[in-house]
Amino acid sequence: MYTRRLEASVVSDVYTQLDNLGWVVDERMATNNVTQQRPKTEAEKNRLRTAGTRHFPDFVLYERDSSQAIGVIEAKRPGQTLEEALDQAVQYARPLGAPLVFAYGGSFVDTRHVTQERNLKIDGEDVRQFVDHYTSLRFVREGPEILSGPEDVQISRSELVKIFRRQANLLREAGLQAGMDRFGAFSDVLFLKLMDEVCQLREHSGDIAPLLPHLRWSDFQSRGRDDRLNYVSTVVWPAMKKQFGAIFSDSFPITSAEIFSDIVEDLSQFNFTGTDADVKGDAFEYFLKNAYQGIKIKDLGEYFTPRNIVRTMVSITNPKFGETIYDPFCGTGGFLIEAFRHVSLRIKVTPENEKKLKAETVYGSEIATTARVARMNMILFGDGHSNVHRQDSFANPVDGKFDVILTNPPYSQKTRHGNLYDIPSTNGDAVSAQHCFQALKPDGRAAILVKDDFLTEDGDTGRVRDLILSLSRNVSIVSLPRKLFEPYTPTKTSILYFEKAGKRKKVFFFIVNNVGHTFGARKKSIPKNDLPKVLESVHAPIAEGFSCDGMVVDQDHVQNQSSLWPYDYTEVLPPTDKPLTPLASLISSSGHRFAPKDHPNDTFRILGVSNDIGIYLNEEKRGEFINQRYIRVSEGDIVYNPHRVNVGSIGIVPPHLAGGIVSGIYVVFRPNDQKQFPSAYVLRLLKSPVYLRIIQAYDTRGSVRANLSWEQLCRIKLALPPPIRHGGVYEKPH
């Protein structure tokens, strides 16, 4: 039985967070709406006893000026899982009539709506921290999923793109032709709008607004069209520069009074902080792709780490007050903002603490103009902007300065500053990891989002990976779903977590398939989410073995030349009780590789493969026009595209296409014994849902794209064919 008494540090931690969120935690006050280790009334105690509970809840949350319980908090105890703590909270909540429960794991919470038996979500993302009284009541009244702002002011991504496109066109009319000039001007204008919205929110909650009334958007918006620009240029802008420093230029960038008034009147129709979480933090970012590349923008968020992954990485590192937090590739500041919020929620609010939080906690570098936007975002979301600098982090190595590093480095970059590091390299992936490792203090910890090929590559990247492994402890790899960043990029990524101290004892691998929402442009909320299991297990693994649903693989040592690819240490098997045999013992590579250009006068039939029709004739060409190497195939050969087999692009060469050729990158093989193990059976297996999931697990090694190599194909295990039914048709695998 778990001990019932909570440690004083846990009690203090929970109370501090609730106090910062506006809950009245002092039980001596008449307005108190939080109790610990007891409910408010004797009637509630009796209901708990009648329900058979042996103890009282850790904390009970009440509706203001009422004895109606609305939430129960249970803290996870040693030896207990967060899910068990959540179930315990539900047992208390039902007799109390409290519809919300929170299980606290130290760095994050898990939640449940008791009556609807679903996790709490805001803007489609699982809630990972405690919420204030107002938000709690919204969950009670509206159900387990709410929007951060009223539905009538929510702005969709497509609508936001249209709004920002109009501003880009207006700024172009104002004479700002260069993309970066428009981006800078729009950042200035949008900052003024968002700061006004922040002021309104602060005033609504009883706090002091960060801007004086005469400097706010709502003031100059009410002025005449001809007066607005002059007032902003001569009154507002000098005051902003004085208050926030070099973030702002000496003069306001827009000179056309007519254009400026058009922009003000257009943007005044919308409440940007009332839209979803991504838009609130990333509203500046629409212009970036045009600004840098001059090509059409597709959508928001294209260059940015998904917010649920940012929050997961912050929770994994669990930064504490007094520690220094660094993002050397901070972009628009997403990691710094979330880390700042995480720490600020957990400190006693005093002038000294606030000063230290803002001036000595978060640090960032960014080579691009987005460094300025990061500083603006920090101001909007709590400040801490003074330590964010525009510079090339590669050219500015840091030695042992920071406690926590959180970052998503730029991928596949080249650098001329690799000679500044212990392992000289022009490979940006290798240098960025070195930069992070070198910048950590002893005992510091880092969570870095890396391309999956970082886990297996040799050369400079491999040497850097070996360096980190040899000088770190508690190394963890969190393999993220391939489709997480779609439709923007197919890049497969993983979270690399390590602590820079001592000698590595274990490496833990987590396979994440579900993150609480669907993938692609239109994300829809789903109940499956492996991230809580990762958060709970990364510091105190509670399960050994392997599962595709987020469990942990515990390895005492890393093999295969320091590979950190999870499937080098485990295998994915189909759910069957029948004996399994590796494909390696049942198949052989097939086909004849050659260069068609060596036969310039011959005509070749070039074949393709698709997931719906299998092998087909794509085109016919003379050898003199074919420059690449190809594979000649025979009847019964099984052919697949290694980059598309994960969606079923595999087929059998039919008799009429025998002798055709396929691309040299394709994999061609055939069963060793067609009678006992025919091609049709193999094809049906590999296209079945069960085996497509296995293929999708194995197709990532050494590549950011799907790429099922011959070696990984041979790892797949399957049961030998079932008995042939009448007519010679094999049973379809499940």
XYZ file of C-alpha atoms in Angstrom:
734
model
C 0.000 0.000 0.000
C 1.374 3.394 -0.917
C 2.050 5.776 1.912
C -0.727 8.338 2.170
C 1.189 11.291 3.490
C 2.626 13.575 0.845
C 6.090 15.017 1.229
C 6.098 18.662 2.283
C 7.882 19.596 -0.951
C 5.055 18.129 -3.053
C 2.397 19.940 -1.001
C 4.302 23.203 -1.335
C 4.792 22.669 -5.074
C 1.087 22.080 -5.725
C 0.007 24.981 -3.518
C 2.464 27.333 -5.212
C 1.136 26.456 -8.659
C -2.492 26.784 -7.589
C -1.748 30.077 -5.833
C -0.093 31.457 -8.973
C -3.174 30.416 -10.938
C -5.442 32.415 -8.647
C -6.839 29.651 -6.437
C -7.275 30.692 -2.775
C -5.113 28.092 -1.027
C -5.031 29.611 2.488
C -7.644 27.606 4.395
C -7.899 30.362 6.987
C -9.496 32.695 4.468
C -13.248 32.772 3.976
C -12.793 32.637 0.206
C -10.608 29.494 0.372
C -11.428 27.046 -2.443
C -8.641 24.447 -2.072
C -8.371 21.867 0.720
C -5.664 19.296 1.427
C -6.187 15.735 2.718
C -9.823 16.445 3.481
C -13.023 17.731 1.905
C -14.741 20.873 3.139
C -17.808 19.407 4.816
C -18.769 16.496 7.049
C -21.367 15.473 4.476
C -18.599 15.027 1.916
C -16.545 12.972 4.370
C -19.517 10.700 4.964
C -20.058 10.237 1.212
C -16.411 9.224 0.816
C -16.661 6.739 3.698
C -19.886 5.305 2.298
C -18.158 4.847 -1.069
C -15.572 2.689 0.708
C -12.532 4.960 0.285
C -9.910 4.433 2.989
C -8.386 7.894 2.708
C -9.248 11.425 1.661
C -8.064 13.109 -1.563
C -4.709 14.881 -1.646
C -6.397 18.112 -2.747
C -9.971 19.144 -3.524
C -10.825 22.168 -5.697
C -14.094 24.007 -5.100
C -16.226 26.467 -6.979
C -15.647 29.949 -5.606
C -17.938 30.905 -2.679
C -19.403 27.405 -2.686
C -19.032 23.943 -1.171
C -19.416 22.312 -4.576
C -16.314 20.305 -5.397
C -15.250 20.693 -9.029
C -11.880 18.926 -9.057
C -9.660 16.418 -7.257
C -5.832 16.342 -7.371
C -3.840 13.208 -6.591
C -0.041 13.256 -6.564
C 1.794 10.191 -7.826
C 3.646 8.363 -5.072
C 6.801 6.234 -5.340
C 5.985 2.902 -6.946
C 2.707 4.205 -8.318
C 1.982 5.005 -11.954
C 0.332 8.222 -12.982
C -2.567 6.228 -14.402
C -3.071 4.584 -11.004
C -3.033 8.014 -9.363
C -5.611 9.205 -11.899
C -7.853 6.202 -11.187
C -7.533 6.890 -7.453
C -8.582 10.500 -8.026
C -11.674 9.320 -9.913
C -12.663 7.120 -6.953
C -12.646 10.213 -4.755
C -14.266 12.489 -7.324
C -17.386 10.387 -7.945
C -18.843 10.539 -4.400
C -17.834 14.208 -4.151
C -19.608 15.016 -7.431
C -16.424 16.596 -8.793
C -16.302 16.272 -12.609
C -12.551 16.980 -13.028
C -9.513 15.059 -11.805
C -5.781 15.800 -12.047
C -2.903 13.393 -11.367
C 0.368 15.187 -10.638
C 3.666 13.608 -11.668
C 6.035 16.340 -10.489
C 6.719 18.010 -13.828
C 3.299 17.643 -15.457
C -0.267 16.520 -14.871
C -2.597 14.032 -16.487
C -6.306 14.746 -16.473
C -9.727 13.234 -16.904
C -13.303 14.423 -17.186
C -15.034 11.999 -14.827
C -18.496 11.846 -16.395
C -17.329 11.732 -20.014
C -14.200 9.625 -19.280
C -11.935 11.641 -21.563
C -8.792 13.710 -21.087
C -9.108 17.467 -20.753
C -7.998 19.322 -23.876
C -7.563 22.986 -24.773
C -7.456 23.793 -28.478
C -7.210 20.062 -29.197
C -4.126 19.471 -27.019
C -4.027 17.528 -23.752
C -3.786 19.695 -20.629
C -0.411 19.108 -18.965
C -0.513 21.684 -16.144
C -3.046 22.773 -13.541
C -5.617 25.293 -14.742
C -7.199 28.322 -13.089
C -10.663 28.523 -11.553
C -12.243 30.117 -14.611
C -10.876 27.451 -16.966
C -11.954 24.693 -14.573
C -15.523 25.999 -14.621
C -15.434 26.080 -18.415
C -14.494 22.382 -18.435
C -17.353 21.684 -16.021
C -19.884 23.540 -18.161
C -18.611 22.868 -21.687
C -17.160 19.357 -21.394
C -13.659 17.883 -21.704
C -12.582 19.907 -24.756
C -12.615 23.698 -24.840
C -11.116 26.469 -26.941
C -8.711 28.942 -25.382
C -10.945 31.774 -26.553
C -14.644 32.107 -27.283
C -15.659 30.225 -30.409
C -16.998 33.339 -32.098
C -13.518 34.941 -32.084
C -11.559 31.840 -33.052
C -9.616 32.353 -36.260
C -8.934 29.358 -38.461
C -5.537 28.910 -40.030
C -6.884 29.499 -43.512
C -8.593 32.698 -42.405
C -5.455 33.871 -40.642
C -3.432 33.306 -43.819
C -5.902 35.485 -45.729
C -5.656 38.220 -43.098
C -1.875 38.245 -43.162
C -1.737 38.067 -46.930
C -3.786 41.281 -47.050
C -1.284 42.948 -44.712
C 1.625 41.807 -46.896
C -0.014 43.361 -49.948
C -0.715 46.606 -48.093
C 2.894 46.824 -46.918
C 4.060 46.237 -50.474
C 1.858 49.177 -51.553
C 3.527 51.222 -48.822
C 6.857 50.749 -50.599
C 8.262 47.840 -48.580
C 9.332 45.611 -51.452
C 11.868 43.348 -49.738
C 10.389 40.377 -47.927
C 12.384 40.997 -44.749
C 11.305 44.647 -44.702
C 7.642 43.613 -44.844
C 8.252 40.962 -42.218
C 9.882 43.488 -39.884
C 7.143 46.079 -40.341
C 4.394 43.524 -39.836
C 6.113 42.260 -36.671
C 6.057 45.810 -35.284
C 2.384 46.362 -36.070
C 1.250 42.966 -34.849
C 3.231 43.388 -31.635
C 1.267 46.556 -30.902
C -2.005 44.712 -31.524
C -1.097 41.668 -29.442
C 0.281 43.791 -26.622
C -3.052 45.604 -26.423
C -4.847 42.241 -26.168
C -2.421 41.150 -23.434
C -3.156 44.374 -21.553
C -6.880 43.674 -21.720
C -6.381 40.137 -20.415
C -4.159 41.356 -17.566
C -6.697 43.988 -16.549
C -9.504 41.435 -16.693
C -7.608 39.193 -14.259
C -6.832 42.092 -11.912
C -3.165 42.505 -12.876
C -1.361 45.653 -13.984
C -1.257 46.162 -17.758
C 2.300 46.315 -19.175
C 1.529 49.429 -21.272
C 0.100 52.803 -20.288
C -3.366 53.413 -21.805
C -2.240 56.171 -24.197
C 0.337 53.843 -25.814
C -2.085 51.071 -26.675
C -3.700 50.026 -29.943
C -7.183 50.707 -28.587
C -6.171 54.344 -28.056
C -4.692 55.197 -31.463
C -7.290 53.044 -33.223
C -9.941 55.514 -32.028
C -8.107 58.460 -33.578
C -8.817 59.806 -37.043
C -7.289 58.138 -40.111
C -4.995 61.096 -40.807
C -3.766 61.309 -37.194
C -2.995 57.662 -36.448
C 0.388 57.356 -38.143
C 1.693 60.663 -36.787
C 0.645 59.718 -33.236
C 2.258 56.270 -33.386
C 5.459 57.649 -34.948
C 5.919 60.555 -32.528
C 4.371 59.274 -29.271
C 3.946 55.505 -29.193
C 7.112 54.418 -30.968
C 9.628 56.467 -28.936
C 7.959 55.199 -25.754
C 8.126 51.580 -26.947
C 11.806 51.953 -27.793
C 12.507 53.463 -24.393
C 10.597 50.713 -22.561
C 11.808 47.689 -24.545
C 15.113 48.866 -25.979
C 16.813 47.839 -29.208
C 14.053 45.442 -30.265
C 12.542 48.440 -32.013
C 14.092 50.624 -34.684
C 14.629 54.340 -34.273
C 11.692 55.195 -36.526
C 8.372 53.525 -37.270
C 8.803 51.599 -40.572
C 5.523 52.609 -42.258
C 5.350 56.109 -43.774
C 1.978 56.066 -45.555
C -0.834 57.304 -43.278
C -3.467 55.826 -45.598
C -1.891 52.368 -45.714
C -1.284 52.333 -41.959
C -4.911 53.202 -41.257
C -6.075 50.441 -43.596
C -3.925 47.942 -41.676
C -5.171 49.170 -38.293
C -8.818 48.973 -39.336
C -8.371 45.499 -40.819
C -6.536 43.992 -37.830
C -8.855 45.674 -35.315
C -11.638 43.311 -36.377
C -9.855 40.320 -34.891
C -8.783 39.032 -31.494
C -5.606 37.062 -32.102
C -5.138 35.872 -28.512
C -8.627 34.380 -28.726
C -7.591 31.916 -31.384
C -5.849 28.579 -30.846
C -2.577 28.018 -29.034
C -0.345 27.752 -32.081
C -1.639 30.986 -33.545
C -1.231 32.869 -30.256
C 2.459 32.097 -30.081
C 3.275 32.069 -33.792
C 1.244 34.888 -35.260
C 4.348 36.682 -36.567
C 5.547 33.717 -38.521
C 3.349 33.914 -41.604
C 5.838 36.099 -43.416
C 8.940 34.017 -42.830
C 8.931 31.766 -45.859
C 8.265 34.659 -48.227
C 10.824 36.735 -46.405
C 13.601 34.175 -46.772
C 12.782 32.282 -49.937
C 10.313 34.388 -51.860
C 7.978 31.485 -52.566
C 4.336 30.975 -51.729
C 3.486 30.264 -48.110
C 1.458 27.114 -47.513
C 0.286 27.535 -43.950
C 1.269 28.618 -40.459
C 3.602 26.615 -38.281
C 5.643 25.271 -41.169
C 8.992 25.782 -39.495
C 8.051 25.248 -35.912
C 8.044 22.437 -33.417
C 4.499 21.264 -32.594
C 3.426 22.707 -29.263
C 2.655 19.335 -27.692
C 6.225 18.237 -28.450
C 7.632 21.492 -27.038
C 5.667 20.933 -23.822
C 6.754 17.317 -23.646
C 10.422 18.287 -23.945
C 10.042 21.003 -21.311
C 8.373 18.516 -18.945
C 11.112 15.933 -19.572
C 13.838 18.399 -18.540
C 11.613 19.913 -15.809
C 13.529 23.212 -15.434
C 13.489 24.704 -11.946
C 13.721 28.210 -10.571
C 17.352 29.224 -10.227
C 18.463 27.171 -13.231
C 19.533 28.674 -16.537
C 17.744 27.542 -19.710
C 19.234 27.896 -23.188
C 18.014 27.435 -26.747
C 20.911 28.059 -29.167
C 18.587 27.891 -32.203
C 15.555 29.595 -30.684
C 13.687 30.737 -33.807
C 10.675 32.685 -32.558
C 11.153 31.496 -28.964
C 8.710 28.604 -28.569
C 10.903 26.549 -26.214
C 11.939 29.593 -24.172
C 8.347 30.758 -23.750
C 7.152 27.334 -22.596
C 10.122 26.898 -20.237
C 9.535 30.394 -18.830
C 5.879 29.524 -18.169
C 6.846 26.191 -16.609
C 9.215 27.831 -14.127
C 7.072 30.898 -13.393
C 4.127 28.699 -12.416
C 6.279 27.040 -9.737
C 7.789 29.988 -7.851
C 6.579 32.216 -5.067
C 5.735 35.577 -6.587
C 8.050 38.161 -5.021
C 9.805 41.163 -6.602
C 13.172 39.420 -6.152
C 11.975 36.175 -7.726
C 10.338 37.967 -10.648
C 13.507 39.971 -11.305
C 15.637 36.818 -11.275
C 13.129 34.965 -13.462
C 13.136 37.681 -16.116
C 16.838 38.531 -16.060
C 18.681 35.313 -15.213
C 16.623 32.348 -16.407
C 16.101 32.030 -20.179
C 18.771 32.558 -22.847
C 18.539 32.213 -26.603
C 20.455 32.688 -29.825
C 19.174 32.843 -33.381
C 21.077 33.731 -36.532
C 18.014 35.012 -38.397
C 15.809 38.067 -37.938
C 13.426 35.846 -35.995
C 15.612 36.560 -32.943
C 13.829 39.888 -32.756
C 10.478 38.137 -32.961
C 11.556 35.784 -30.185
C 12.208 38.787 -27.962
C 8.811 40.227 -28.839
C 7.136 36.921 -28.056
C 8.920 36.774 -24.702
C 7.565 40.204 -23.821
C 4.054 39.152 -24.799
C 4.165 35.959 -22.750
C 5.827 37.126 -19.551
C 9.133 38.787 -20.542
C 12.625 37.391 -20.074
C 13.608 38.837 -23.457
C 16.863 40.537 -22.517
C 19.033 37.414 -22.968
C 17.874 36.568 -26.497
C 20.479 37.605 -29.073
C 20.814 37.541 -32.830
C 24.016 35.659 -33.581
C 25.371 32.514 -35.186
C 25.511 29.965 -32.386
C 27.959 27.833 -34.385
C 30.427 30.725 -34.283
C 29.893 31.319 -30.569
C 30.569 28.143 -28.574
C 29.672 28.262 -24.891
C 31.470 26.328 -22.157
C 29.552 24.868 -19.203
C 27.174 27.767 -18.672
C 23.635 26.342 -18.687
C 21.626 23.878 -16.598
C 19.018 23.010 -19.227
C 19.094 23.052 -23.017
C 15.937 22.751 -25.129
C 16.175 23.114 -28.891
C 15.195 22.060 -32.385
C 18.398 22.699 -34.376
C 18.430 23.561 -38.080
C 18.822 20.368 -40.091
C 21.326 19.554 -42.837
C 23.215 22.848 -42.534
C 26.861 23.500 -43.357
C 29.088 25.621 -41.141
C 32.561 27.118 -41.431
C 32.932 27.284 -37.635
C 33.319 23.585 -36.871
C 37.001 24.096 -36.061
C 35.907 25.750 -32.799
C 34.756 22.391 -31.407
C 36.459 19.223 -30.146
C 35.314 17.271 -33.198
C 35.897 19.644 -36.137
C 33.280 19.342 -38.864
C 31.419 21.269 -41.533
C 28.329 19.154 -40.774
C 25.816 21.382 -38.976
C 24.014 18.407 -37.423
C 27.248 17.278 -35.768
C 28.262 20.781 -34.682
C 24.823 21.703 -33.275
C 24.847 18.624 -31.009
C 28.396 19.470 -29.900
C 27.389 23.045 -29.207
C 24.570 21.868 -26.936
C 26.732 19.330 -25.105
C 29.555 21.797 -24.580
C 27.198 24.517 -23.320
C 25.821 22.330 -20.509
C 27.123 22.562 -16.974
C 28.210 19.309 -15.314
C 24.970 17.539 -14.293
C 23.086 19.661 -16.820
C 20.407 18.074 -18.989
C 19.271 18.527 -22.558
C 16.365 17.591 -24.790
C 17.193 18.025 -28.471
C 14.975 17.262 -31.456
C 17.172 15.398 -33.949
C 16.683 13.939 -37.404
C 16.494 10.186 -37.238
C 19.651 9.768 -39.298
C 21.531 11.402 -36.401
C 20.800 8.179 -34.498
C 22.729 5.948 -36.902
C 25.066 7.957 -39.149
C 28.800 7.330 -39.116
C 31.473 9.972 -39.710
C 31.423 13.220 -37.751
C 27.845 12.687 -36.588
C 28.738 9.240 -35.263
C 31.762 10.595 -33.387
C 29.648 13.302 -31.761
C 27.021 10.719 -30.822
C 29.765 8.577 -29.236
C 31.039 11.622 -27.322
C 27.603 12.308 -25.849
C 27.035 8.642 -24.990
C 30.420 8.258 -23.312
C 30.001 11.299 -21.052
C 26.280 11.212 -20.239
C 23.893 9.278 -18.064
C 20.163 8.591 -18.315
C 20.198 8.741 -22.088
C 16.761 8.385 -23.681
C 15.516 8.312 -27.246
C 11.878 9.208 -27.876
C 11.040 8.117 -31.424
C 8.273 10.353 -32.779
C 5.770 9.454 -35.517
C 6.918 10.058 -39.079
C 3.808 12.050 -39.947
C 4.072 14.434 -37.003
C 5.314 17.376 -39.125
C 3.137 16.689 -42.159
C 1.958 18.267 -44.396
C 4.974 20.563 -44.081
C 7.837 18.067 -44.112
C 8.203 14.258 -44.116
C 11.293 14.440 -41.889
C 11.296 11.737 -39.213
C 12.555 13.002 -35.859
C 13.308 11.808 -32.342
C 13.910 13.507 -29.021
C 17.418 12.926 -27.654
C 17.537 13.414 -23.878
C 20.703 13.129 -21.809
C 22.309 14.307 -18.593
C 25.915 15.472 -18.808
C 27.328 13.600 -15.849
C 29.079 10.397 -14.892
C 29.106 7.293 -16.995
C 26.120 5.990 -18.867
C 24.456 3.015 -17.227
C 21.410 2.524 -19.389
C 19.787 3.797 -22.553
C 16.022 3.914 -22.764
C 14.024 3.842 -25.973
C 10.436 5.017 -26.286
C 8.344 4.427 -29.387
C 5.587 6.997 -29.788
C 2.842 6.238 -32.297
C 0.063 8.499 -30.999
C 0.214 12.084 -29.731
C -3.432 12.874 -28.980
C -4.394 14.109 -32.433
C -4.420 12.987 -36.050
C -1.649 14.011 -38.438
C -1.737 16.289 -41.467
C -3.115 19.780 -42.052
C -6.443 19.201 -40.284
C -5.568 17.823 -36.877
C -8.426 16.145 -35.034
C -8.375 15.199 -31.381
C -8.127 11.473 -30.581
C -7.980 9.715 -27.188
C -4.749 7.795 -27.877
C -1.627 9.546 -26.636
C 1.701 7.873 -25.795
C 3.382 11.060 -24.552
C 2.212 10.721 -20.905
C 3.881 7.305 -20.699
C 7.105 8.861 -21.972
C 6.907 11.716 -19.486
C 6.286 9.346 -16.631
C 8.962 6.819 -17.579
C 11.904 8.867 -18.810
C 13.271 9.490 -15.294
C 11.871 6.419 -13.526
C 11.188 3.636 -16.026
C 8.249 1.548 -14.854
C 7.982 -0.998 -17.640
C 10.527 -3.190 -19.350
C 9.955 -4.781 -22.711
C 8.644 -3.280 -25.888
C 5.371 -2.024 -27.240
C 4.508 0.092 -30.246
C 2.389 2.237 -27.936
C 5.052 4.095 -26.039
C 6.611 1.579 -23.651
C 10.307 1.498 -22.786
C 13.105 -0.752 -23.938
C 15.752 -1.020 -21.242
C 19.249 -1.798 -22.566
C 22.371 -2.128 -20.452
C 24.584 -1.205 -23.370
C 24.308 0.156 -26.860
C 25.490 -2.135 -29.621
C 25.992 -1.798 -33.359
C 28.586 0.984 -33.248
C 26.646 3.205 -30.849
C 23.451 3.133 -32.879
C 20.553 4.833 -31.120
C 17.908 3.488 -33.490
C 15.366 1.701 -31.239
C 14.762 -1.234 -33.565
C 18.411 -2.252 -33.437
C 17.559 -3.489 -29.931
C 14.112 -4.923 -30.353
C 11.841 -6.371 -33.006
C 8.217 -5.915 -33.942
C 6.277 -9.139 -34.206
C 2.825 -9.940 -35.546
C 0.236 -10.947 -32.938
C 0.171 -14.724 -33.385
C 0.846 -17.881 -31.400
C 2.238 -19.674 -34.448
C 5.984 -20.204 -34.894
C 7.646 -17.300 -36.687
C 10.416 -17.482 -39.270
C 12.601 -14.563 -40.458
C 12.134 -13.667 -44.097
C 15.927 -13.899 -44.465
C 15.689 -17.709 -44.447
C 12.763 -17.826 -46.890
C 13.688 -15.391 -49.683
C 16.588 -14.431 -51.938
C 17.509 -11.262 -53.763
C 16.513 -11.464 -57.414
C 16.856 -9.586 -60.685
C 19.808 -8.642 -62.870
C 21.390 -5.206 -62.362
C 22.781 -3.518 -65.466
C 23.123 -0.206 -67.307
C 20.651 0.086 -70.236
C 22.905 2.660 -71.915
C 25.334 -0.213 -72.563
C 22.657 -1.469 -74.984
C 21.831 1.787 -76.802
C 19.805 0.236 -79.623
C 17.585 -1.967 -77.451
C 14.125 -0.866 -76.333
C 13.300 -1.457 -72.693
C 9.986 -1.654 -70.910
C 10.310 0.426 -67.733
C 7.990 -0.814 -65.001
C 6.525 0.966 -62.010
C 4.825 -0.228 -58.829
C 1.885 1.278 -56.967
C -0.202 0.380 -53.944
C -3.396 -0.158 -55.942
C -2.436 -1.928 -59.201
C 0.948 -3.417 -58.276
C 3.409 -3.794 -61.196
C 2.525 -1.841 -64.357
C 4.142 -0.694 -67.597
C 5.220 2.902 -67.120
C 6.956 3.644 -70.465
C 9.233 2.240 -73.174
C 12.642 3.775 -73.945
C 15.714 3.029 -76.005
C 18.832 2.249 -73.980
C 20.705 5.285 -75.306
C 18.242 7.551 -73.426
C 18.473 5.755 -70.057
C 21.338 6.991 -67.895
C 20.714 5.246 -64.580
C 21.202 1.625 -63.588
C 18.141 -0.634 -63.623
C 17.146 -4.150 -62.577
C 15.759 -6.692 -65.060
C 12.939 -8.702 -63.434
C 11.338 -12.088 -64.103
C 7.852 -13.519 -63.718
C 7.045 -14.093 -60.019
C 9.593 -11.606 -58.701
C 8.291 -9.425 -55.879
C 9.196 -5.754 -56.368
C 8.782 -2.763 -54.072
C 9.728 0.876 -53.873
C 11.655 1.199 -50.553
C 10.294 4.726 -50.043
C 6.667 3.728 -50.666
C 6.310 0.138 -49.480
C 5.063 1.545 -46.142
C 1.850 2.496 -47.952
C 1.637 -0.772 -49.885
C 3.595 -0.030 -53.078
C 4.627 -3.616 -53.778
C 3.655 -6.135 -56.439
C 4.420 -9.380 -58.289
C 5.777 -9.303 -61.839
C 3.070 -10.850 -64.082
C 3.968 -13.061 -67.083
C 3.334 -10.361 -69.689
C 5.795 -7.949 -68.004
C 8.589 -10.482 -67.462
C 11.885 -9.109 -68.800
C 10.936 -5.525 -67.978
C 13.205 -3.292 -65.921
C 12.688 -1.367 -62.692
C 14.618 1.444 -61.031
C 17.888 0.454 -59.425
C 16.701 1.768 -56.061
C 13.898 -0.816 -55.953
C 14.162 -4.060 -53.991
C 13.553 -7.260 -55.999
C 13.298 -10.691 -54.383
C 11.510 -14.023 -54.643
C 10.695 -16.928 -52.299
C 13.145 -19.814 -52.268
C 10.324 -22.368 -52.481
C 7.342 -21.232 -54.542
C 5.343 -24.352 -53.673
C 5.522 -24.053 -49.896
C 5.905 -20.271 -49.762
C 4.461 -18.707 -52.923
C 4.858 -15.076 -53.951
C 1.107 -14.466 -53.660
C 1.170 -15.354 -49.971
C 4.169 -13.109 -49.269
C 2.538 -10.217 -51.126
C -0.729 -10.588 -49.258
C 1.089 -10.620 -45.932
C 3.237 -7.566 -46.634
C 0.225 -5.529 -47.774
C -1.873 -6.473 -44.734
C -2.445 -3.858 -41.955
C -0.435 -5.902 -39.441
C 2.668 -6.064 -41.624
C 2.345 -2.493 -42.878
C 2.722 -1.427 -39.243
C 5.846 -3.574 -38.939
C 7.230 -2.116 -42.177
C 6.560 1.408 -40.915
C 8.592 0.629 -37.802
C 11.583 -0.788 -39.684
C 11.697 1.690 -42.566
C 13.389 4.549 -40.703
C 16.925 3.343 -40.006
C 19.543 5.767 -41.260
C 17.085 7.914 -43.166
C 14.652 10.732 -42.565
C 12.498 9.291 -45.355
C 10.699 5.979 -45.383
C 13.275 3.505 -46.662
C 12.789 -0.233 -46.112
C 16.137 -1.683 -47.142
C 16.798 -5.314 -48.060
C 18.439 -5.795 -44.650
C 15.382 -4.533 -42.778
C 13.048 -6.571 -44.974
C 14.952 -9.710 -43.997
C 14.350 -8.934 -40.286
C 10.588 -9.277 -40.643
C 9.254 -12.504 -39.169
C 6.148 -14.309 -40.323
C 4.281 -17.541 -39.905
C 4.499 -20.127 -42.666
C 1.442 -20.353 -44.925
C -1.732 -21.919 -43.580
C -3.160 -24.949 -45.351
C -4.419 -24.264 -48.867
C -8.171 -23.970 -48.998
C -10.320 -25.307 -51.815
C -9.383 -23.671 -55.098
C -5.792 -22.991 -54.027
C -6.530 -19.644 -52.283
C -4.597 -18.872 -49.112
C -6.301 -17.396 -46.091
C -5.978 -13.630 -45.807
C -3.846 -12.549 -42.831
C -5.556 -10.469 -40.164
